[in-house]
Coordinates of C-alpha atoms in Angstrom, one line a residue:
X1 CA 212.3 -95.5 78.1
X2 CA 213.1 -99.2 77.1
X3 CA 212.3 -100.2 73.8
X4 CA 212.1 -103.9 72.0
X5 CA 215.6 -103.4 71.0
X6 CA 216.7 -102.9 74.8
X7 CA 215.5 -106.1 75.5
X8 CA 217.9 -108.7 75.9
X9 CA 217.7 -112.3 74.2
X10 CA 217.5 -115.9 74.7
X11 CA 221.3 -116.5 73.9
X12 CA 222.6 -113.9 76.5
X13 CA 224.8 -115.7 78.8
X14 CA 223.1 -112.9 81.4
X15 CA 219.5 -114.3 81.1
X16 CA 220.9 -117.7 82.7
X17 CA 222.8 -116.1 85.3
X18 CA 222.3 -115.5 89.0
X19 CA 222.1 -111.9 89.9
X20 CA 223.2 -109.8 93.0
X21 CA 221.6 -108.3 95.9
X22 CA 220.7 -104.7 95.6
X23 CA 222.5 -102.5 98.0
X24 CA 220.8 -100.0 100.1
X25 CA 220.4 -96.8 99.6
X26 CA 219.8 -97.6 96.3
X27 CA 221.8 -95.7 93.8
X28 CA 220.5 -93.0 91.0
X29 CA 221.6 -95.9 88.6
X30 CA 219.3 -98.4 90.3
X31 CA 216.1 -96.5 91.2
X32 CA 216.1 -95.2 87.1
X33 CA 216.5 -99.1 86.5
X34 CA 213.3 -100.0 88.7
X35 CA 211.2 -96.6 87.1
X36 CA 212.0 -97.4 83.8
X37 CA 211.1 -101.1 83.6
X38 CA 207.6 -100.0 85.1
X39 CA 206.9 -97.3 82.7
X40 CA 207.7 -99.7 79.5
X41 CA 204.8 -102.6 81.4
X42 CA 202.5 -99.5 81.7
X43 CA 202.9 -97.9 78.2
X44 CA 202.4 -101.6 76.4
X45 CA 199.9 -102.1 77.9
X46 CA 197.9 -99.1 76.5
X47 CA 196.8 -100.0 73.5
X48 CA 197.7 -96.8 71.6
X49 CA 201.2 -96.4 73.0
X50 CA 202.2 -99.8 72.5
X51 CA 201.3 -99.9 68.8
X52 CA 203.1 -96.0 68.3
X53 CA 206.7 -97.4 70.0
X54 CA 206.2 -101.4 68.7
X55 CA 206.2 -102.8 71.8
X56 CA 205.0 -106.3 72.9
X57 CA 202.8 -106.2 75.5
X58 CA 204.5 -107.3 78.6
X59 CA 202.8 -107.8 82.5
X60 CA 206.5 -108.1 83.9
X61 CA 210.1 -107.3 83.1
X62 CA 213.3 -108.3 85.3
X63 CA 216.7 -106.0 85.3
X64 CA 218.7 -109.6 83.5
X65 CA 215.9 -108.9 80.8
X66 CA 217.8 -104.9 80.2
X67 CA 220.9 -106.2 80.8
X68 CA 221.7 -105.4 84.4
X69 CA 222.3 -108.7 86.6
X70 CA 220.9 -107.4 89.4
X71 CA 218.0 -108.7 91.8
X72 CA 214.9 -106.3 90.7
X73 CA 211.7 -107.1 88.9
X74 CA 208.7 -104.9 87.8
X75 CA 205.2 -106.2 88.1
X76 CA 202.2 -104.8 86.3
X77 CA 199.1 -107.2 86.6
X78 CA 196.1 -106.1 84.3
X79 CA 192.6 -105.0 86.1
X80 CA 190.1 -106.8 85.9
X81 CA 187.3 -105.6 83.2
X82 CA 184.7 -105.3 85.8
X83 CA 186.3 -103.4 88.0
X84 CA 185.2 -99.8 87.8
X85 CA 188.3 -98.1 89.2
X86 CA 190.6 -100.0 87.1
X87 CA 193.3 -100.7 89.6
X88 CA 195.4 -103.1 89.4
X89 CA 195.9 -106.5 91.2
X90 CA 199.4 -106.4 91.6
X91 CA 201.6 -103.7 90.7
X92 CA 205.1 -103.5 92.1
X93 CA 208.5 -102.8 91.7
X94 CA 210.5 -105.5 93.3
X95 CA 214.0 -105.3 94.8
X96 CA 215.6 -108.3 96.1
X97 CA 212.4 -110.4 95.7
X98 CA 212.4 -113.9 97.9
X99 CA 210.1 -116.6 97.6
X100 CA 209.1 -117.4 101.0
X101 CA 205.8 -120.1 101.2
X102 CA 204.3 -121.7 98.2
X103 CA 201.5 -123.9 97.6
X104 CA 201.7 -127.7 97.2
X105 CA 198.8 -127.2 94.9
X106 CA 200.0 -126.3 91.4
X107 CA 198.5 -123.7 88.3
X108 CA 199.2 -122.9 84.7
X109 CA 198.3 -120.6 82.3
X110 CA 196.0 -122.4 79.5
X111 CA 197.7 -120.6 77.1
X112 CA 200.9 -121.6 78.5
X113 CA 203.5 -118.8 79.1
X114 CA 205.8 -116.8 76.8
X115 CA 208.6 -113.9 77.6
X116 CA 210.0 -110.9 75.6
X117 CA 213.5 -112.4 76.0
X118 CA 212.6 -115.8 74.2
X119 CA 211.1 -115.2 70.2
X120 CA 210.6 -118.9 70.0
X121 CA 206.8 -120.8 70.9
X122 CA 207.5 -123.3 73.5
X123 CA 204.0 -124.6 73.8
X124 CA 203.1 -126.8 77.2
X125 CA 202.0 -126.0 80.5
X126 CA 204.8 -124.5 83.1
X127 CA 203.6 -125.7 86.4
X128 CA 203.9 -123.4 89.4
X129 CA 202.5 -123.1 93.0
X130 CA 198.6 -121.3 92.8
X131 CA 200.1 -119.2 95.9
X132 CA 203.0 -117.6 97.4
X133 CA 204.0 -115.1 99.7
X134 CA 206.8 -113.1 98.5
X135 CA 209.4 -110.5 100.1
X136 CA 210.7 -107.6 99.1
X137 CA 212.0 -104.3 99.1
X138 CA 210.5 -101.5 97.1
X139 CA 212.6 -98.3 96.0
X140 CA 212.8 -96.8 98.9
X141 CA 213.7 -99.7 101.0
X142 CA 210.8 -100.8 102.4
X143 CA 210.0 -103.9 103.3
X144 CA 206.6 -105.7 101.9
X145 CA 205.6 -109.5 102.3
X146 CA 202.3 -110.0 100.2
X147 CA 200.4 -112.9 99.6
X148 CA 199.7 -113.6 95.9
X149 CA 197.2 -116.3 94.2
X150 CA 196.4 -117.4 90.7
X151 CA 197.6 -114.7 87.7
X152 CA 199.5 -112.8 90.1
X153 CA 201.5 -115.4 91.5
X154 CA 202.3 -116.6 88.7
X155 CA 203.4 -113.7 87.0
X156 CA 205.5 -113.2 90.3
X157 CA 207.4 -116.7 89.8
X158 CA 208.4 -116.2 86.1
X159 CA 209.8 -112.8 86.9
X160 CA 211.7 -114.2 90.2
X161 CA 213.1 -116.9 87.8
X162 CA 214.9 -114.8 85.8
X163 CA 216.7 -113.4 88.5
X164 CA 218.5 -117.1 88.8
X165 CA 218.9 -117.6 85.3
X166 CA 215.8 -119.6 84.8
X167 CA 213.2 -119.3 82.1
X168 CA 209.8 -120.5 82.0
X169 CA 210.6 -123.6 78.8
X170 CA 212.8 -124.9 81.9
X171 CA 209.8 -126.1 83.6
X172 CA 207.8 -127.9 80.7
X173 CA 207.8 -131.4 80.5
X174 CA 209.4 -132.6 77.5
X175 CA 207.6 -136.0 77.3
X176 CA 204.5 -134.4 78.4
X177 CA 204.0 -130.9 77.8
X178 CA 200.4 -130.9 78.6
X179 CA 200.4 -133.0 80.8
X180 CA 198.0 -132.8 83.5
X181 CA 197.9 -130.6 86.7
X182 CA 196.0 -129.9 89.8
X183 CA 194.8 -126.5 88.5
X184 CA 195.0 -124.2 85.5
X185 CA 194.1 -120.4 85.6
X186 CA 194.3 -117.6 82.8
X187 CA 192.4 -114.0 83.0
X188 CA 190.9 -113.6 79.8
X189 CA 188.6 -110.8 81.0
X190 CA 191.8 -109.1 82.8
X191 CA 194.3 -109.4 80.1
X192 CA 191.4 -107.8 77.2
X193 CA 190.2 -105.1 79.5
X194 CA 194.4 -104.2 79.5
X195 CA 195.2 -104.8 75.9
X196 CA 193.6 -105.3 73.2
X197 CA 194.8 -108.2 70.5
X198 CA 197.9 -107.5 72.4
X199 CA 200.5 -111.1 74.0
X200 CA 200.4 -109.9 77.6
X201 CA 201.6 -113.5 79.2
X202 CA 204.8 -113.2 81.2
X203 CA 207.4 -111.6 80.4

């Protein structure tokens, strides 16, 4: 189980580095990697277990973010508050994950965005495309190509950004870091009916 002191730093010549493809079959080594990045976005994200191991709340962690260069990402969007089963959006483990259509049409978080990795505030908005449609391999080597809109994709692109040592303060305009854009999303009522009082922007 990953805990805040697993979790690597702004400062880590690995967070700005590009990381490698995933070979297939994927090794004990890598399938533990994928598992256990998944369990720490589902344990912050209950309230009780998060406060009991001091955890920030996270909706996404990628393997440069443990310390392993390699291209995989985990992906836990909140439910939505009124929706009675509680499932999930988007909830993945991604291996090799490529960005293959995005929308001209841009979106930001309100809020703006924030990331375990990176203690600091950067306040502005980081544009990104409202839509994509991403590939990817899950642990077993499956191939999935899903569309994604809104909190989702957005998610999607910060964690896919840290696999080519990127991270979101990259994209805010210095001049202008609220500067206008074509359209701005945040789920509130997704992110409380997750966590409660609890920093659950990307991670």
């Amino acid at each position: 189980m990953y805990l805040m002191k697993d979790i690597t730093r702004d400062g880590n010549p690995i967070l700005r580095q590009q990381s490698e493809t995933v070979p297939y079959p994927l090794s004990a080594e890598d399938r533990k990697l994928g598992q256990k990045m998944m369990q720490y976005l589902e344990i912050s994200q209950d309230p009780e277990q998060c406060e009991k191991y001091q955890l920030r709340a996270g909706v996404g962690l990628a393997a440069p973010q443990v310390g392993v260069g390699k291209l995989m990402a985990a992906v836990l969007t909140p439910p939505d508050e009124d929706d009675p089963e509680q499932i999930s959006p988007f909830k993945a483990i991604m291996v090799n994950p490529v960005i293959v259509s995005s929308s001209v049409q841009q979106a930001a978080l309100t809020v703006g965005e924030g990331c375990l990795s990176v203690d600091k505030e950067f306040p502005g908005y980081v544009p990104r495309s409202d839509r994509i449609t991403v590939h990817y391999q899950d642990l077993d080597g499956a191939e999935h190509q899903v569309r994604l809109k809104h909190y989702p994709a957005i998610i999607v692109q910060h964690e896919i950004d840290h696999l080519h040592g990127t991270l979101f303060y990259d994209h805010i305009d210095k001049n202008q870091p609220s500067a206008g854009i074509e359209a701005k999303f945040l789920s509130i009522r997704a992110i409380k009916s997750a966590i409660s009082n609890k920093d659950v922007i990307p991670n």
